[in-house]
Amino acid sequence: MQAVTIKDVAALAGVSVGTASRVLSGNPATSADARERVAAAAAQLDYQPNAQAQALRSARSQSLGLLVPDVRNPFFADLAHAAEQAGLSAGYVTLLGNANESSDQQDRYLDTLISRRVDGVIIAPVGGDGGRLRALLERKVPTVLVDRTVPGFRLPSVTTDSETGIRQAVQHLAAQGHTRIGYISGPQATSTGRDRFAAFTQAVAEAGLSQDPELVYFGDYQAASGSAGVHALLELADPPTALLAADSLMAVGAISILHRRGLRIGTDVALVAFDDIEWFALLDPALSVIAHSVEDMGRIAVELLLQVIAGEEPASVVLPSELIVRASSSLPISLA
Amino acid sequence: MQAVTIKDVAALAGVSVGTASRVLSGNPATSADARERVAAAAAQLDYQPNAQAQALRSARSQSLGLLVPDVRNPFFADLAHAAEQAGLSAGYVTLLGNANESSDQQDRYLDTLISRRVDGVIIAPVGGDGGRLRALLERKVPTVLVDRTVPGFRLPSVTTDSETGIRQAVQHLAAQGHTRIGYISGPQATSTGRDRFAAFTQAVAEAGLSQDPELVYFGDYQAASGSAGVHALLELADPPTALLAADSLMAVGAISILHRRGLRIGTDVALVAFDDIEWFALLDPALSVIAHSVEDMGRIAVELLLQVIAGEEPASVVLPSELIVRASSSLPISLA
DNA sequence: CTGAAAGCGCTTACAG
DNA sequence: CTGAAAGCGCTTACAG
């Protein structure tokens, strides 16, 4: 409407629209004179190109979609931050979508991203089947999975090798004398839920600890399920002396209920959480964690996506995880 | 290119592109027969309209821009979540921009939002002058300020009445016997930094407590400055016995350094933080906070923005704040 | 109720 | 190096 268009810039500079476009896009086939006058006109009018028109014409939107299960989860907030910064420095704007832990909302966002014609999508998928993920692939939209994978979708991914950290945690707890470790698992509909559960099962077996299936509670990566898990595990006839929570939100729920029950973490019960959140080090006692680098994950996901956009077929990346021992798990059980 | 367009849908349905468009947009001037055939064709082809073409033609992008200082700050992550959900239910997609506490990056994002022709912008501004905010207004882009205002910009806003909560906190601390309260302030370049500082100054005077200017440390709302603030305040010849931090991240920095110095929060020194973060209740001792509703803030900001988009001139909204006393500040100083 | 046509703001071969 | 023109995928008066 009253917005400044390239036509206004061209008119003020006294050149054709085509020439104005060439100057503005840095096309070398321009004269010094044209460059100067167009630049001056654009500056004078404070011209901002219509990104929609550019995208429609050039079939490139210079935007990426990032779909996370929950932005309020600090892990995904950090992931969003890392990916957004990496995208920005490559000239891409990031459209952040929040599935809000709902497959339906994820599917709606996927359709939105298709409609917006984003140049690529990074997704930490919610739900067991891919849902509308398939529509993305049918349209050959460059896509990279992050944190989680989905069976049946052969896509580049950036994930964490949860196994190493979990084995370290189990061995560490065994060394403190714990024989019954309660495990608050992620949902088995997610790859991380399955992988971490399998790693826990195997580590417990290797360490010769109790494989009592009652020691496993299946949560949903939300705080409330961490509370419920602690509740259930402590009600067992033979309750665990140590707890391992498969993500930070469930650990938060666990801590909350342990406090309410008057149990001292690190003394009455040991606790280790997957995900290294800044705040965990501030708790009293400080929380032992299985750390993995969310900054690397976000940055590398963007790198892989840019490679896919460039027509390459990058290999998936698996990042390491590592136990960080703090006071919540460092007391031998005999002293507890 | 190989994407399905409305032309394909029209061809398959055996109608003109115009009729297909009318059916797809719910225009009542269509026959039952046309509606049926176009709907079937669209479903069969899994047609997703090109949002760029729609926006270019209709001058409405059905997208909102949300610019926050830092997504990793839980307050703004929650704000983003609330605004995004509210926008979504009104049919808008939210483009989340992260200024990363930099005016320059904020300005770049503002230009991007202009280029993308978002239908409106919600911004928690970084920096003292508006920067490119003025460009937004010159283009008459509907804009709402959230959390913070900027002098000289008459825009609808949703902010917190920090004064009530801060006065409650100061009175509460005075009632426990504290006479020297250390204040870790937000930057004076932000409206919240100024408002909260002014509220603190006044409350301290009203309560008859020490107005020693050395008791105020000016931070930048980041964790590191909270640490630095505690450090500076405790090095005073006559150090404070209670601390009030003007946001959650500075409180986190404060807690970290208090732990490192071996000081017991709530016993050796009282601590109250502005912003009610879920985690604060889990600390041991639980942290007293000045709470305000970030959900309301995000939701109302979207409501106001939709009103501005509709051509109305909504009044600004000021939300309440309130002290929540927990263990970190509940011990009388005589017992400490 | 429907089709043909113009046009949103750009970019990009095509001549010259 | 430059201009004129076509066209990206839609929507919307305009006739009929």
XYZ file of C-alpha atoms (C1' of nucleotides) in Angstrom:
704
model
C 0.000 0.000 0.000
C 1.786 2.991 1.279
C 4.876 0.869 1.842
C 8.009 1.759 -0.077
C 8.580 -0.625 -2.974
C 11.448 -1.218 -5.314
C 9.527 0.862 -7.847
C 9.859 3.913 -5.606
C 13.550 3.283 -5.180
C 14.044 2.869 -8.928
C 12.084 6.043 -9.659
C 14.031 8.110 -7.168
C 17.325 6.721 -8.466
C 16.259 7.288 -12.070
C 16.837 3.704 -13.174
C 14.611 0.774 -14.108
C 13.218 -1.627 -11.555
C 15.464 -4.338 -12.945
C 18.578 -2.292 -12.391
C 17.460 -1.372 -8.896
C 16.931 -5.041 -8.147
C 20.368 -5.945 -9.458
C 22.068 -3.310 -7.351
C 20.129 -4.280 -4.258
C 20.954 -7.949 -4.655
C 24.629 -7.288 -5.248
C 24.603 -8.458 -8.853
C 27.977 -7.390 -10.315
C 26.425 -6.462 -13.656
C 25.841 -2.887 -12.540
C 27.616 0.398 -13.094
C 29.230 2.304 -10.273
C 26.880 5.155 -11.038
C 23.782 2.968 -10.726
C 25.054 1.399 -7.533
C 25.571 4.762 -5.975
C 22.231 6.248 -6.924
C 20.203 3.181 -6.005
C 21.944 2.824 -2.666
C 21.294 6.483 -1.918
C 17.636 6.194 -2.901
C 17.130 3.044 -0.837
C 18.724 4.661 2.180
C 16.720 7.856 1.778
C 13.448 5.942 1.566
C 14.481 3.446 4.252
C 13.545 0.727 1.795
C 12.918 -2.729 3.219
C 12.286 -5.343 0.539
C 9.083 -7.359 0.712
C 10.372 -10.758 1.768
C 7.184 -12.427 0.554
C 7.589 -11.160 -2.958
C 11.238 -12.163 -2.937
C 10.394 -15.621 -1.695
C 7.564 -16.091 -4.143
C 9.748 -15.159 -7.047
C 12.993 -16.815 -6.022
C 11.472 -19.865 -4.312
C 13.734 -19.290 -1.330
C 12.326 -17.851 1.865
C 15.555 -17.536 3.868
C 13.673 -18.946 6.793
C 13.992 -22.149 8.775
C 11.391 -23.880 10.870
C 12.324 -25.182 14.296
C 9.784 -27.384 16.002
C 10.305 -28.287 19.648
C 8.107 -30.245 22.055
C 8.019 -27.472 24.686
C 9.820 -24.121 24.790
C 9.358 -23.856 28.515
C 11.614 -26.851 28.992
C 15.028 -25.224 29.534
C 16.701 -27.830 27.361
C 14.588 -26.861 24.365
C 14.767 -23.147 25.160
C 18.538 -23.449 25.007
C 18.275 -25.513 21.858
C 16.075 -22.868 20.266
C 18.522 -20.180 21.232
C 21.500 -22.064 19.827
C 19.765 -22.940 16.563
C 18.374 -19.458 16.112
C 21.788 -17.836 16.544
C 23.398 -20.294 14.156
C 20.648 -19.740 11.603
C 20.862 -15.991 11.924
C 24.558 -15.913 11.205
C 23.879 -17.877 8.022
C 21.239 -15.351 6.986
C 18.184 -17.331 8.015
C 15.325 -16.307 10.223
C 13.985 -19.030 12.453
C 10.289 -19.698 12.787
C 9.949 -21.309 16.185
C 7.079 -23.694 16.621
C 6.051 -25.158 19.932
C 4.273 -28.481 19.706
C 3.292 -28.140 23.343
C 3.786 -31.903 23.727
C 0.898 -32.527 21.342
C 1.137 -34.480 18.092
C -1.846 -32.603 16.772
C -0.291 -29.233 17.380
C 2.940 -30.496 15.859
C 1.065 -31.600 12.762
C -0.644 -28.234 12.459
C 2.725 -26.523 12.694
C 4.203 -28.794 10.077
C 1.449 -27.768 7.672
C 2.091 -24.147 8.538
C 5.787 -24.554 7.801
C 4.922 -26.150 4.474
C 2.600 -23.260 3.651
C 5.239 -20.722 4.620
C 7.642 -22.524 2.317
C 10.468 -22.533 4.820
C 13.762 -23.575 3.275
C 14.250 -26.293 5.851
C 12.978 -27.761 9.088
C 14.669 -28.874 12.288
C 12.406 -30.947 14.458
C 12.536 -32.695 17.810
C 9.505 -34.848 17.130
C 6.623 -35.493 19.487
C 4.759 -38.776 19.180
C 5.676 -42.182 17.919
C 4.770 -42.095 14.273
C 5.926 -39.167 12.233
C 2.472 -37.708 11.628
C 2.686 -34.972 9.031
C 6.449 -35.399 8.926
C 5.773 -37.555 5.915
C 4.182 -34.627 4.097
C 7.427 -32.730 4.595
C 9.429 -35.511 3.002
C 7.042 -35.961 0.104
C 7.620 -32.321 -0.722
C 11.349 -32.827 -0.357
C 11.593 -30.115 2.285
C 15.105 -30.374 3.749
C 14.652 -31.752 7.241
C 16.930 -32.628 10.133
C 15.924 -34.433 13.297
C 17.327 -33.178 16.552
C 17.488 -34.857 19.964
C 14.986 -37.510 18.903
C 14.585 -39.759 15.894
C 11.519 -41.480 14.450
C 11.554 -45.081 13.245
C 11.079 -45.378 9.518
C 12.392 -41.907 8.695
C 15.846 -41.878 7.197
C 16.859 -38.326 7.935
C 20.082 -36.736 9.110
C 19.936 -36.274 12.854
C 21.824 -34.868 15.802
C 21.307 -36.946 18.898
C 22.999 -37.749 22.175
C 24.703 -40.999 23.030
C 22.784 -41.354 26.268
C 24.253 -44.763 26.963
C 27.691 -43.639 28.117
C 26.367 -41.137 30.631
C 23.753 -43.500 31.969
C 26.243 -46.302 32.387
C 28.571 -43.925 34.243
C 25.721 -42.872 36.508
C 24.711 -46.442 37.310
C 28.310 -47.491 37.979
C 28.803 -44.445 40.147
C 25.712 -45.226 42.196
C 26.740 -48.871 42.468
C 30.125 -47.752 43.764
C 28.360 -45.833 46.547
C 26.741 -49.096 47.571
C 23.317 -48.675 45.990
C 21.802 -51.930 44.760
C 18.264 -50.783 44.032
C 18.121 -47.786 41.687
C 14.734 -46.354 40.812
C 14.459 -45.176 37.221
C 12.014 -42.475 36.175
C 11.856 -43.144 32.467
C 10.865 -40.980 29.531
C 7.930 -42.082 27.384
C 8.577 -45.112 25.242
C 6.995 -43.318 22.305
C 10.173 -41.207 22.019
C 13.527 -42.494 20.847
C 15.279 -40.890 23.802
C 12.818 -42.554 26.163
C 13.555 -45.928 24.615
C 17.316 -45.457 24.320
C 17.801 -44.268 27.866
C 15.601 -46.995 29.269
C 17.526 -49.638 27.333
C 20.826 -48.153 28.514
C 19.633 -48.164 32.102
C 18.446 -51.764 31.875
C 21.735 -52.903 30.442
C 23.883 -50.901 32.862
C 21.999 -52.244 35.841
C 22.488 -55.777 34.596
C 26.182 -55.233 33.959
C 26.683 -53.775 37.412
C 24.899 -56.700 39.027
C 22.203 -54.492 40.567
C 18.558 -55.294 41.086
C 16.631 -55.714 37.834
C 13.299 -55.591 39.636
C 10.885 -54.185 36.998
C 9.015 -52.371 39.746
C 12.017 -50.053 39.998
C 11.086 -48.473 36.683
C 8.394 -45.823 36.448
C 7.328 -44.589 33.026
C 6.825 -40.834 32.940
C 6.226 -38.388 30.116
C 9.136 -35.930 30.457
C 6.877 -33.492 32.342
C 7.404 -32.404 35.942
C 4.202 -33.939 37.279
C 5.231 -37.404 36.154
C 8.503 -37.032 38.032
C 6.537 -36.395 41.195
C 4.262 -39.334 40.517
C 7.276 -41.521 39.814
C 8.956 -40.732 43.131
C 5.701 -41.331 44.888
C 5.234 -44.738 43.289
C 8.821 -45.845 43.770
C 8.996 -44.891 47.425
C 5.784 -46.755 48.156
C 7.356 -50.035 47.093
C 7.785 -52.675 49.782
C 11.498 -52.545 49.036
C 12.064 -48.977 47.824
C 15.137 -47.792 45.922
C 17.914 -45.893 47.693
C 18.861 -43.952 44.580
C 16.861 -42.331 41.786
C 17.737 -41.584 38.181
C 15.418 -39.212 36.287
C 15.542 -39.313 32.481
C 15.126 -35.559 31.972
C 15.311 -32.292 33.853
C 11.596 -31.595 34.228
C 10.921 -34.993 35.785
C 13.883 -34.347 38.072
C 12.266 -31.072 39.114
C 9.074 -32.929 39.943
C 11.069 -35.518 41.844
C 12.903 -32.910 43.898
C 9.681 -31.184 44.742
C 8.052 -34.346 46.086
C 11.187 -35.433 47.944
C 11.192 -32.100 49.756
C 7.534 -32.445 50.580
C 8.117 -35.898 52.012
C 10.880 -34.505 54.164
C 13.573 -36.635 52.548
C 17.046 -35.199 52.294
C 18.500 -35.569 48.829
C 22.007 -36.985 48.879
C 21.539 -38.336 52.393
C 18.234 -40.178 52.536
C 18.130 -40.808 48.828
C 20.594 -40.221 46.018
C 19.418 -38.432 42.872
C 20.866 -38.046 39.400
C 19.175 -36.229 36.508
C 19.630 -36.417 32.773
C 20.185 -32.929 31.252
C 22.581 -30.372 32.628
C 20.550 -27.315 33.543
C 22.418 -24.359 34.979
C 20.132 -24.285 37.998
C 20.844 -27.849 39.048
C 24.275 -26.818 40.260
C 22.635 -24.262 42.555
C 20.425 -26.647 44.435
C 21.420 -27.654 47.943
C 22.724 -30.260 47.623
C 23.888 -29.619 44.085
C 22.433 -32.128 41.671
C 24.528 -34.754 39.919
C 23.687 -34.752 36.227
C 24.304 -36.512 32.981
C 25.438 -33.643 30.797
C 25.290 -33.231 27.039
C 25.872 -30.092 25.028
C 22.688 -28.454 23.859
C 24.672 -25.635 22.255
C 26.523 -28.120 20.050
C 23.278 -29.872 19.265
C 21.559 -26.700 18.044
C 24.527 -25.433 16.111
C 25.252 -28.747 14.417
C 21.598 -29.264 13.537
C 21.683 -25.991 11.608
C 24.959 -26.972 9.944
C 23.499 -30.279 8.796
C 20.356 -28.572 7.581
C 22.346 -26.072 5.534
C 24.168 -28.997 3.966
C 20.882 -30.699 3.086
C 19.634 -27.437 1.597
C 22.832 -27.293 -0.443
C 21.983 -30.709 -1.842
C 24.463 -32.691 0.187
C 23.701 -35.770 2.248
C 25.383 -35.209 5.592
C 25.937 -38.062 8.003
C 24.108 -38.003 11.302
C 25.979 -36.789 14.355
C 25.911 -38.391 17.783
C 27.081 -36.215 20.652
C 28.596 -37.565 23.870
C 27.055 -37.563 27.319
C 28.951 -37.566 30.565
C 28.247 -37.911 34.258
C 28.975 -34.909 36.461
C 29.043 -35.962 40.100
C 27.817 -33.473 42.675
C 26.563 -33.704 46.220
C 23.181 -35.250 45.454
C 24.787 -38.626 44.814
C 28.249 -38.552 46.328
C 27.585 -39.996 49.772
C 28.195 -43.770 50.190
C 25.009 -45.511 51.190
C 26.583 -46.819 54.403
C 26.914 -43.251 55.627
C 23.465 -42.257 54.573
C 8.030 -25.907 -8.880
C 6.835 -29.409 -8.288
C 4.735 -28.133 -5.415
C 0.979 -28.473 -5.723
C -0.624 -25.133 -6.584
C -4.163 -23.943 -6.721
C -3.994 -24.450 -10.474
C -3.551 -28.180 -9.956
C -6.478 -28.258 -7.581
C -8.669 -26.309 -10.014
C -7.716 -28.558 -12.911
C -8.452 -31.741 -10.982
C -11.771 -30.332 -9.778
C -12.652 -29.117 -13.269
C -13.230 -25.507 -12.217
C -11.415 -22.230 -12.703
C -8.670 -21.044 -10.399
C -10.971 -18.299 -9.169
C -13.649 -20.735 -8.134
C -11.105 -22.963 -6.442
C -9.842 -19.950 -4.523
C -13.332 -18.999 -3.458
C -14.104 -22.475 -2.206
C -10.814 -22.746 -0.372
C -11.268 -19.399 1.338
C -14.831 -20.183 2.386
C -16.406 -17.555 0.160
C -20.167 -18.273 0.220
C -20.556 -17.432 -3.468
C -19.927 -21.031 -4.502
C -22.118 -23.936 -5.494
C -22.415 -27.073 -3.434
C -21.074 -28.991 -6.399
C -17.992 -26.792 -6.703
C -17.361 -26.952 -2.981
C -17.466 -30.691 -3.021
C -15.204 -31.195 -6.023
C -12.626 -28.617 -4.955
C -12.483 -29.986 -1.421
C -11.982 -33.485 -2.780
C -9.260 -32.352 -5.157
C -7.458 -30.394 -2.454
C -7.577 -33.376 -0.122
C -6.437 -35.781 -2.794
C -3.456 -33.598 -3.713
C -2.735 -32.682 -0.063
C -2.784 -29.071 -1.181
C -1.131 -26.530 1.131
C -1.559 -22.953 -0.059
C 1.528 -20.840 -0.594
C 1.352 -18.437 2.326
C 3.718 -16.032 0.591
C 1.506 -15.650 -2.415
C -1.512 -15.223 -0.183
C 0.245 -12.588 1.885
C 1.552 -10.755 -1.151
C -1.849 -10.563 -2.657
C -3.958 -9.952 0.406
C -1.444 -7.808 2.333
C -2.036 -9.921 5.433
C 0.564 -12.427 6.514
C -1.301 -13.978 9.444
C 1.938 -13.792 11.360
C 3.044 -11.878 14.424
C 6.537 -10.942 15.489
C 7.579 -11.412 19.104
C 10.879 -9.900 20.110
C 12.325 -10.789 23.506
C 15.642 -9.841 25.105
C 16.670 -13.444 25.810
C 14.758 -16.699 25.280
C 16.939 -18.534 27.731
C 15.601 -16.379 30.521
C 12.725 -18.486 31.869
C 10.541 -15.415 32.209
C 10.773 -14.679 28.511
C 10.553 -18.342 27.554
C 7.262 -18.488 29.421
C 6.186 -15.211 27.844
C 6.980 -16.579 24.393
C 5.007 -19.696 25.138
C 1.985 -17.769 26.370
C 1.989 -15.349 23.454
C 2.526 -18.068 20.902
C -0.394 -20.114 22.182
C -2.653 -17.065 22.270
C -1.609 -16.082 18.754
C -2.102 -19.588 17.432
C -5.657 -19.798 18.680
C -6.383 -16.549 16.828
C -4.945 -17.997 13.628
C -1.552 -16.331 13.776
C 1.865 -17.861 13.578
C 4.462 -16.270 15.819
C 7.892 -15.366 14.549
C 10.045 -15.406 17.645
C 13.060 -13.125 17.615
C 15.742 -13.171 20.247
C 17.598 -9.900 20.673
C 20.159 -11.707 22.773
C 20.390 -8.581 24.956
C 21.804 -6.614 22.033
C 20.234 -3.477 20.588
C 21.937 -4.183 17.289
C 20.466 -7.644 17.025
C 17.091 -6.252 18.035
C 17.306 -3.676 15.271
C 18.227 -6.309 12.714
C 15.243 -8.342 13.790
C 12.944 -5.351 13.552
C 14.018 -4.855 9.948
C 13.446 -8.527 9.302
C 9.949 -8.302 10.745
C 9.261 -5.300 8.518
C 10.506 -7.209 5.499
C 8.393 -10.207 6.385
C 5.410 -7.885 6.629
C 4.191 -9.342 9.900
C 0.719 -8.144 10.812
C 1.904 -6.923 14.197
C 4.775 -6.894 16.660
C 5.021 -7.544 20.382
C 8.309 -6.394 21.812
C 10.064 -6.337 25.179
C 12.606 -3.754 24.117
C 16.330 -3.878 24.783
C 18.190 -0.588 25.064
C 17.202 2.874 26.092
C 16.196 4.520 22.862
C 13.820 2.681 20.625
C 16.319 2.075 17.830
C 14.539 0.773 14.761
C 11.285 0.735 16.708
C 10.668 4.090 15.076
C 10.774 2.490 11.627
C 7.996 0.175 12.748
C 5.824 3.099 13.762
C 6.529 5.089 10.620
C 5.165 2.140 8.677
C 2.186 1.982 11.006
C 2.928 -1.629 11.906
C 0.655 -2.481 14.846
C 2.933 -2.752 17.864
C 2.495 -3.541 21.539
C 5.142 -3.213 24.227
C 5.378 -5.942 26.788
C 7.105 -6.001 30.176
C 9.090 -2.852 29.320
C 8.235 0.525 27.856
C 10.371 3.063 26.045
C 10.205 6.795 26.741
C 8.829 8.768 23.845
C 6.856 5.895 22.351
C 3.138 6.105 22.924
C 2.184 2.513 22.375
C -0.221 0.171 24.139
C 1.692 -1.880 26.678
C 1.338 -4.675 29.194
C 3.555 -4.140 32.177
C 3.823 -5.077 35.822
C 3.172 -2.788 38.735
C 6.466 -3.672 40.372
C 5.982 -1.146 43.119
C 3.443 -3.092 45.187
C 5.501 -6.253 45.304
C 8.709 -4.424 46.061
C 7.133 -2.421 48.857
C 5.738 -5.654 50.322
C 9.184 -7.236 50.160
C 10.895 -4.309 51.830
C 8.257 -4.111 54.570
C 8.510 -7.858 55.092
C 12.282 -7.683 55.445
C 12.002 -4.692 57.761
C 9.571 -6.676 59.894
C 12.216 -9.402 60.272
C 14.525 -6.761 61.672
C 16.654 -6.004 58.634
C 17.759 -2.388 58.399
C 20.297 -2.656 55.595
C 18.881 -4.250 52.440
C 21.195 -4.721 49.508
C 19.516 -4.127 46.146
C 20.763 -5.741 42.968
C 19.157 -3.498 40.409
C 18.297 -3.982 36.764
C 19.905 -1.693 34.195
C 18.674 1.880 34.252
C 18.365 1.768 30.483
C 15.214 -0.362 30.911
C 11.922 0.878 32.250
C 11.660 -2.068 34.627
C 15.139 -1.349 35.919
C 14.188 2.260 36.617
C 10.730 1.517 38.041
C 11.898 -1.184 40.403
C 14.841 0.896 41.568
C 12.570 3.848 42.250
C 10.126 1.595 44.093
C 12.924 0.166 46.205
C 14.285 3.604 47.042
C 10.907 4.850 48.094
C 9.985 1.729 50.069
C 13.246 1.830 51.981
C 12.679 5.477 52.852
C 9.105 4.803 53.933
C 10.183 1.920 56.138
C 12.882 4.026 57.743
C 15.676 1.702 56.586
C 19.172 2.637 55.531
C 19.296 4.666 52.329
C 23.038 4.182 51.980
C 23.650 4.406 48.209
C 26.366 1.799 48.538
C 23.625 -0.740 49.177
C 22.584 -0.563 45.530
C 24.453 -2.467 42.865
C 23.519 -1.903 39.239
C 23.436 -5.137 37.262
C 22.265 -5.981 33.777
C 19.603 -8.672 34.383
C 22.152 -11.384 33.596
C 23.335 -14.024 36.074
C 26.948 -12.857 36.172
C 25.962 -9.413 37.369
C 24.015 -10.971 40.227
C 27.194 -12.700 41.343
C 29.183 -9.515 40.995
C 26.522 -7.641 42.937
C 26.604 -10.001 45.894
C 30.351 -9.877 45.873
C 30.395 -6.071 45.936
C 27.677 -5.758 48.546
C 29.209 -8.248 50.957
C 32.581 -6.528 50.734
C 31.124 -3.334 52.183
C 32.409 -2.238 55.573
C 28.834 -2.471 56.774
C 27.287 -5.180 54.574
C 23.555 -5.761 54.136
C 21.780 -8.576 55.998
C 19.181 -9.023 53.281
C 19.335 -8.975 49.502
C 16.716 -8.158 46.897
C 17.475 -9.108 43.299
C 15.508 -7.356 40.558
C 15.133 -10.406 38.301
C 15.497 -14.174 38.354
C 18.768 -14.492 36.494
C 20.562 -12.092 38.825
C 19.052 -14.041 41.712
C 20.544 -17.205 40.261
C 23.950 -15.530 40.111
C 23.489 -14.311 43.660
C 22.590 -17.764 44.956
C 25.576 -19.283 43.240
C 28.042 -16.876 44.848
C 26.382 -17.112 48.256
C 26.848 -20.879 48.144
C 30.439 -20.486 47.111
C 31.076 -18.143 49.988
C 29.593 -20.672 52.371
C 26.738 -18.389 53.400
C 23.449 -19.985 54.315
C 20.523 -18.301 52.582
C 17.708 -17.496 54.960
C 20.006 -17.803 57.949
C 23.176 -15.826 57.275
C 21.512 -13.613 54.715
C 17.922 -13.179 53.570
C 17.171 -13.229 49.836
C 14.159 -12.213 47.786
C 13.974 -12.333 43.986
C 11.750 -10.558 41.509
C 10.083 -13.056 39.105
C 8.405 -16.226 40.180
C 10.215 -19.083 38.520
C 8.950 -22.605 39.189
C 12.397 -23.707 40.288
C 12.720 -21.113 43.002
C 10.226 -23.002 45.135
C 12.463 -26.076 44.934
C 15.593 -24.507 46.301
C 16.568 -25.303 49.857
C 15.625 -22.996 51.422
C 12.798 -22.148 49.055
C 13.177 -18.653 47.643
C 10.848 -15.798 48.527
C 9.759 -14.066 45.352
C 7.849 -11.141 43.997
C 5.447 -12.866 41.647
C 3.659 -11.547 38.596
C 1.785 -13.529 35.983
C 3.743 -14.043 32.810
C 0.887 -16.080 31.340
C -1.462 -13.135 31.686
C 1.161 -10.828 30.279
C 1.654 -12.876 27.123
C -2.006 -13.513 26.564
C -3.053 -9.921 27.111
C -0.280 -8.606 24.894
C -1.714 -10.662 22.052
C -5.231 -9.465 22.837
C -4.122 -5.838 22.707
C -2.221 -6.429 19.500
C -5.255 -7.982 17.841
C -7.223 -4.910 18.849
C -4.620 -2.607 17.330
C -4.682 -4.700 14.152
C -8.459 -4.303 14.134
C -7.992 -0.538 14.184
C -8.877 0.005 17.811
C -6.824 1.906 20.338
C -6.717 -0.290 23.425
C -5.641 1.115 26.769
C -2.452 -0.180 28.325
C -2.706 -2.837 31.007
C -0.768 -2.930 34.248
C -0.634 -6.284 36.014
C -0.190 -6.696 39.762
C 2.832 -8.045 41.599
C 2.796 -9.711 44.959
C 5.267 -10.967 47.522
C 5.347 -14.703 48.205
C 7.207 -15.387 51.419
C 9.213 -18.572 51.632
C 12.072 -19.803 53.794
C 14.800 -17.656 52.245
C 13.546 -14.584 54.048
C 11.293 -15.754 56.848
C 13.744 -15.903 59.728
C 13.891 -12.845 61.998
C 17.368 -11.328 61.949
C 17.766 -11.779 65.701
C 17.644 -15.537 65.204
C 19.929 -15.526 62.214
C -22.596 -18.834 -8.970
C -18.573 -18.696 -12.366
C -14.543 -17.516 -15.475
C -11.132 -14.334 -17.373
C -8.023 -10.968 -16.101
C -5.427 -7.796 -13.391
C -2.068 -7.215 -10.062
C 0.480 -7.826 -5.255
C 6.407 -6.810 -5.332
C 9.810 -8.821 -6.623
C 13.763 -11.524 -9.871
C 15.699 -13.002 -13.975
C 16.529 -14.636 -18.565
C 16.404 -12.000 -22.963
C 17.861 -8.591 -26.134
C 20.506 -4.903 -27.059
C 25.690 -2.573 -18.200
C 20.569 -1.673 -18.890
C 15.427 -1.857 -19.806
C 11.192 -4.260 -20.985
C 8.688 -8.166 -20.006
C 7.339 -12.502 -18.100
C 5.966 -14.884 -14.202
C 6.144 -16.748 -9.055
C 0.862 -18.340 -6.677
C -2.459 -16.405 -5.120
C -7.111 -13.052 -4.487
C -10.620 -10.149 -6.027
C -13.347 -6.768 -8.420
C -15.656 -7.213 -12.953
C -18.857 -9.019 -16.150
C -22.057 -12.225 -17.176
